[in-house]
Tab-separated table of C-alpha atoms in Angstrom:
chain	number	residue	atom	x	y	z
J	1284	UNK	CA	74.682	114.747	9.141
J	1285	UNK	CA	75.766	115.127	12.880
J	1286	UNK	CA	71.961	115.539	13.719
J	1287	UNK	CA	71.157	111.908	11.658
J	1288	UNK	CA	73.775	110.481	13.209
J	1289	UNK	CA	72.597	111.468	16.983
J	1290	UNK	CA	69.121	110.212	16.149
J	1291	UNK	CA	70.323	107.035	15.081
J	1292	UNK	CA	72.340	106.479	18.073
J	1293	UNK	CA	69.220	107.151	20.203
J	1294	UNK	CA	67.478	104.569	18.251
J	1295	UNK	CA	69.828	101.840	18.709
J	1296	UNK	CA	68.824	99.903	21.992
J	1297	UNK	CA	71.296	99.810	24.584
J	1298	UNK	CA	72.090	98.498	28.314
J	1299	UNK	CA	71.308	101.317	30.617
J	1300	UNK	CA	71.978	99.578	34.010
J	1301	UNK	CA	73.858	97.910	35.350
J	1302	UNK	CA	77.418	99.399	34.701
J	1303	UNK	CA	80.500	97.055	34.418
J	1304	UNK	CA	82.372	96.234	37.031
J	1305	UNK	CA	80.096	95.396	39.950
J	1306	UNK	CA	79.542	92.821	42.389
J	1307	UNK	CA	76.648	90.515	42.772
J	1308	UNK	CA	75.035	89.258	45.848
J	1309	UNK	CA	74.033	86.116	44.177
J	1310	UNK	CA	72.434	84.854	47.366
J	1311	UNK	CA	69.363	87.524	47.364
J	1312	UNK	CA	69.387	88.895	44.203
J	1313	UNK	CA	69.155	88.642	40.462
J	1314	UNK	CA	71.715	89.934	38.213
J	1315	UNK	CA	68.510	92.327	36.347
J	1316	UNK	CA	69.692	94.321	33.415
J	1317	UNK	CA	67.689	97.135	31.937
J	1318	UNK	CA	66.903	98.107	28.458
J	1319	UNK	CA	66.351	101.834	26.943
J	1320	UNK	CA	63.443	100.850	25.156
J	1321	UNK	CA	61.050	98.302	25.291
J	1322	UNK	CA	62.117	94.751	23.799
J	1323	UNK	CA	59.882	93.120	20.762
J	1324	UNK	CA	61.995	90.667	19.938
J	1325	UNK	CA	64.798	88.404	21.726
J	1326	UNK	CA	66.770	85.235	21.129
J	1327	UNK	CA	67.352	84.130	24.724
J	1328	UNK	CA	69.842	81.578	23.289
J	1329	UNK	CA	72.201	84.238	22.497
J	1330	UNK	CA	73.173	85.377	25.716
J	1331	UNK	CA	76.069	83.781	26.932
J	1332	UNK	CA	78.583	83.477	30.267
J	1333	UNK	CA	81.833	83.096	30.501
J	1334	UNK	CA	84.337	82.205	33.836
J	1335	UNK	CA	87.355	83.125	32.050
J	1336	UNK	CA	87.364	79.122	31.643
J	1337	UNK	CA	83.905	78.041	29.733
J	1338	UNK	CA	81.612	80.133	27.856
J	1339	UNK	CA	77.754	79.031	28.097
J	1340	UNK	CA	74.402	79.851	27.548
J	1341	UNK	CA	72.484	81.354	30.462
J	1342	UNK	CA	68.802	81.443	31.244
J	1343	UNK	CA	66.902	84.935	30.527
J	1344	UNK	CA	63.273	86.052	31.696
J	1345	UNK	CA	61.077	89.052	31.110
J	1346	UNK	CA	59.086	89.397	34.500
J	1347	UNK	CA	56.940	93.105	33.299
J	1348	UNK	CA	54.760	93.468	30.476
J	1349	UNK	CA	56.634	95.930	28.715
J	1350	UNK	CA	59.835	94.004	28.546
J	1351	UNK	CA	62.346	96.041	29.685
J	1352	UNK	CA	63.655	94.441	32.683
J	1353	UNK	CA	65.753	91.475	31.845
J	1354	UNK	CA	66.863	88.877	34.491
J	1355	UNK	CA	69.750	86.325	34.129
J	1356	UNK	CA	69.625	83.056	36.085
J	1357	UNK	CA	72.954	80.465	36.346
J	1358	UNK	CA	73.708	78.646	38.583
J	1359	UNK	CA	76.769	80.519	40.144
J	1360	UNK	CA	80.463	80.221	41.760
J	1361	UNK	CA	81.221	81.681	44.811
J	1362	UNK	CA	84.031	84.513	44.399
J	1363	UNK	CA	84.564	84.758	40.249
J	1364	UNK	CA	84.458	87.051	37.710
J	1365	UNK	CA	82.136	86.738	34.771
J	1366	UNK	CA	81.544	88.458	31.597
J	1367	UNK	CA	77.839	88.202	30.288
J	1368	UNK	CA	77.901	88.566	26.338
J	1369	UNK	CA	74.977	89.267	24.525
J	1370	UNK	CA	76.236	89.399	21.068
J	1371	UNK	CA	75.040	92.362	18.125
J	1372	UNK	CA	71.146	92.486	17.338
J	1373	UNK	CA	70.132	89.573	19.291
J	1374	UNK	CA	67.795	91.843	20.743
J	1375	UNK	CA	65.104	94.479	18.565
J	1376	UNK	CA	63.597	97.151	20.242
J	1377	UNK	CA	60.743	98.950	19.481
J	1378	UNK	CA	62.948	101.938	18.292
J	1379	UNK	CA	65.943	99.972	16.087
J	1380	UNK	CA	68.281	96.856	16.697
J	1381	UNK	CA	71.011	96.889	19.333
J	1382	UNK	CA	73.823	98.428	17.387
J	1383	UNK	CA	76.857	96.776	19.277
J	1384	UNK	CA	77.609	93.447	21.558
J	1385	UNK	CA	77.284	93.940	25.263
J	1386	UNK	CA	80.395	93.025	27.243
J	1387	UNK	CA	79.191	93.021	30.880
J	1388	UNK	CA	81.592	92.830	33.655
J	1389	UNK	CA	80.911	91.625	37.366
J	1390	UNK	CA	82.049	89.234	40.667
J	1391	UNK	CA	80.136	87.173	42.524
J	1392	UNK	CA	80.400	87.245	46.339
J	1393	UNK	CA	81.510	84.933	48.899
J	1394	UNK	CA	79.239	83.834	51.498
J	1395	UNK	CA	81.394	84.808	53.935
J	1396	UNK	CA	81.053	88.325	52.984
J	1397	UNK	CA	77.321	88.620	54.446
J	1398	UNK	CA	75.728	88.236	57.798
J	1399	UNK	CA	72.361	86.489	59.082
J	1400	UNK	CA	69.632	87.661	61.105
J	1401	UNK	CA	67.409	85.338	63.515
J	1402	UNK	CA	64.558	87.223	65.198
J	1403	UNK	CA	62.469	85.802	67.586
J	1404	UNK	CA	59.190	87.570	67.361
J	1405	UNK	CA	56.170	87.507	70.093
J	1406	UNK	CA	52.489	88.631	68.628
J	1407	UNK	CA	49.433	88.960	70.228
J	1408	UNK	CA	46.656	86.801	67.954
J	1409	UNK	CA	44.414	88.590	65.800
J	1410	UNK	CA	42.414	88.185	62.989
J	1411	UNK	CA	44.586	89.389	60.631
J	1412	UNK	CA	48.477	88.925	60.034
J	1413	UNK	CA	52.064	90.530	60.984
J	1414	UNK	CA	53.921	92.143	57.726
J	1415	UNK	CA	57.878	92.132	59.255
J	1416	UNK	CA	59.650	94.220	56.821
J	1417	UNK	CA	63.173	94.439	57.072
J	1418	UNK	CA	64.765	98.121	56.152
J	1419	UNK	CA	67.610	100.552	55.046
J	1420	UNK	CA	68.429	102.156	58.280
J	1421	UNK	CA	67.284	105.669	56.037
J	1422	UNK	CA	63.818	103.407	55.352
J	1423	UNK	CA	64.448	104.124	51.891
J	1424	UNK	CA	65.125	100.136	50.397
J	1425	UNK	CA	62.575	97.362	51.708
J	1426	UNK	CA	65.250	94.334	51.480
J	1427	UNK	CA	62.759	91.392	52.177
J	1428	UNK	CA	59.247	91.233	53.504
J	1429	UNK	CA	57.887	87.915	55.532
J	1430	UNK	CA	54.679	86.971	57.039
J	1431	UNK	CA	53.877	85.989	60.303
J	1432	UNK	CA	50.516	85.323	61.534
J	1433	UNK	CA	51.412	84.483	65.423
J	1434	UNK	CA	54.750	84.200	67.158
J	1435	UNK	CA	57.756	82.992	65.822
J	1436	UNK	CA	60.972	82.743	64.389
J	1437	UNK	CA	62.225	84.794	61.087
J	1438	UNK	CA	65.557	84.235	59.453
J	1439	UNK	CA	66.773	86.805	57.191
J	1440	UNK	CA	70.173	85.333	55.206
J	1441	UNK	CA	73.055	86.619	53.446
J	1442	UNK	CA	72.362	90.732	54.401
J	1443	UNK	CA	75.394	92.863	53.654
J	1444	UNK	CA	77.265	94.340	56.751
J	1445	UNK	CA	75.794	97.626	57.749
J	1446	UNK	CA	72.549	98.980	59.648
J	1447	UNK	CA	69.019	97.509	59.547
J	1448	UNK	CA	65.574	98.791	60.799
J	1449	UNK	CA	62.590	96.091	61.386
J	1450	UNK	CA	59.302	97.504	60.725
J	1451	UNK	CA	55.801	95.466	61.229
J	1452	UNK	CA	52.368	96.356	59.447
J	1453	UNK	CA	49.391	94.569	61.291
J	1454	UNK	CA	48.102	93.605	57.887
J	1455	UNK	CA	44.059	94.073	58.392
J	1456	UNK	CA	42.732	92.959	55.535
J	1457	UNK	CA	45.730	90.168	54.253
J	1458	UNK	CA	46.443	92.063	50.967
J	1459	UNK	CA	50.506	92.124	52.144
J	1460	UNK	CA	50.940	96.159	52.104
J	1461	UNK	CA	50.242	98.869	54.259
J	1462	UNK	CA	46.765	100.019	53.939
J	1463	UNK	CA	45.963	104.106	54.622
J	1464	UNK	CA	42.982	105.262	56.276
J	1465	UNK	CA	39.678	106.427	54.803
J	1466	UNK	CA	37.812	109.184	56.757
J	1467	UNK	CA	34.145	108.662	54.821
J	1468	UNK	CA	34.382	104.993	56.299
J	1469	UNK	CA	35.518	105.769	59.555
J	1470	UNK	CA	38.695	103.464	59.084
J	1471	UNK	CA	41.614	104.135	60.584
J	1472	UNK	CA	45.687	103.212	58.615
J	1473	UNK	CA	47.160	99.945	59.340
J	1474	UNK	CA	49.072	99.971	62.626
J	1475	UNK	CA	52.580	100.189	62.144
J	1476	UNK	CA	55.212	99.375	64.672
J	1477	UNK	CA	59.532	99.595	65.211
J	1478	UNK	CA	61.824	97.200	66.753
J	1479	UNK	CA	63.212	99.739	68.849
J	1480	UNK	CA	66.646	101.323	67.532
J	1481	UNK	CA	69.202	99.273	64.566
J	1482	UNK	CA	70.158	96.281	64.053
J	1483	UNK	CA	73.994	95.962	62.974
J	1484	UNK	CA	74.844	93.102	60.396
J	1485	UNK	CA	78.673	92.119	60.186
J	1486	UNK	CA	80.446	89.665	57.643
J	1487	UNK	CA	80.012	86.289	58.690
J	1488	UNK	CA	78.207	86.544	61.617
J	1489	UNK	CA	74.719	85.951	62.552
J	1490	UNK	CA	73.069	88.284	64.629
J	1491	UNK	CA	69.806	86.784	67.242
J	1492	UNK	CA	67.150	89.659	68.599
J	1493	UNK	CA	64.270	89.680	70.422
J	1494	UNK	CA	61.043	91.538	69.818
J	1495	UNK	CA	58.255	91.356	72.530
């Protein structure tokens, strides 16, 4: 019985990410939940909000083929905690139904909170275009990618306080990602430059640099 019981469990599908409890940057991002398995069927209706106050429906999309990433749009408060509630088998899985209601947990952010970036960027001209990709100071998260095909300005908003690296891919062949090399045709990997050292975002300030 104990055995049954496990495999049934593993059936069931479930939330695997987030956990409760977070915070949201609701500027940049998403709130994106993940499922274990695969989703076949979904009432989007289902999934509700609540501020403590009102209780509504929200807006749900599937953005990959295999339907597995969820993302919730509303139009949200500054500073308040929400509880998203996606009630028993509104959702089937390729594996079995959801077996219980999802209580999810999180706060949204004040703007305050987050820092902006202006960077002033001079380019030589060329026939192809400038990938500025702003980084984890590791260079292990891209956080947003923008396009510049000469010189100019590039405002990155809302970045939480810590350390940033600016990277920039002289994008040969406009496909928007680094290219490698390929010795049988004699053609060398995208150029890739660093603003030299950090940048350091801080709560409510905006930040201006310089790259020649």
């Amino acid at each position: 019985r104990g055995r049954k019981e496990e495999k049934e469990k593993s059936e069931h599908l479930t939330l695997i990410k987030p956990s409760g409890g977070f915070s949201l940057n609701q500027f940049r991002d998403t709130l994106a939940l993940v499922w274990s398995s695969p989703v076949v069927h979904g009432l989007m209706s289902g999934i509700l909000i609540s501020d403590g106050k009102d209780t509504l429906p929200v807006t749900a999309t599937f953005r990959d083929s295999i339907r597995r990433t969820m993302y919730i749009h509303h139009p949200w408060k500054e500073e308040t905690a929400y509880t998203l509630i996606i009630p028993d088998s509104v959702f089937t899985g390729v594996t079995g139904v959801q077996k219980d209601s999802v209580f999810l947990s999180f706060r949204t952010r004040a703007e305050r909170d987050f820092g902006n970036l202006l960077l002033k960027v001079s380019l030589p001209e060329w026939d192809g275009q400038y990938l500025i990709q702003l980084l984890s100071e590791q260079e292990d998260k891209l956080f947003e990618q923008q396009v510049l095909n000469t010189s100019g300005e590039l405002h990155f908003r809302h970045l939480a306080p810590g350390k940033y690296k600016i990277k920039s891919v002289k994008d040969r062949n406009r496909n928007f990602r680094w290219d490698t090399g390929n010795f049988y045709l004699s053609r060398q990997p995208e150029e890739v430059l660093y603003f030299p050292g950090t940048i350091e975002i801080r709560a409510n300030w905006d930040v201006e640099e310089k790259w020649d």
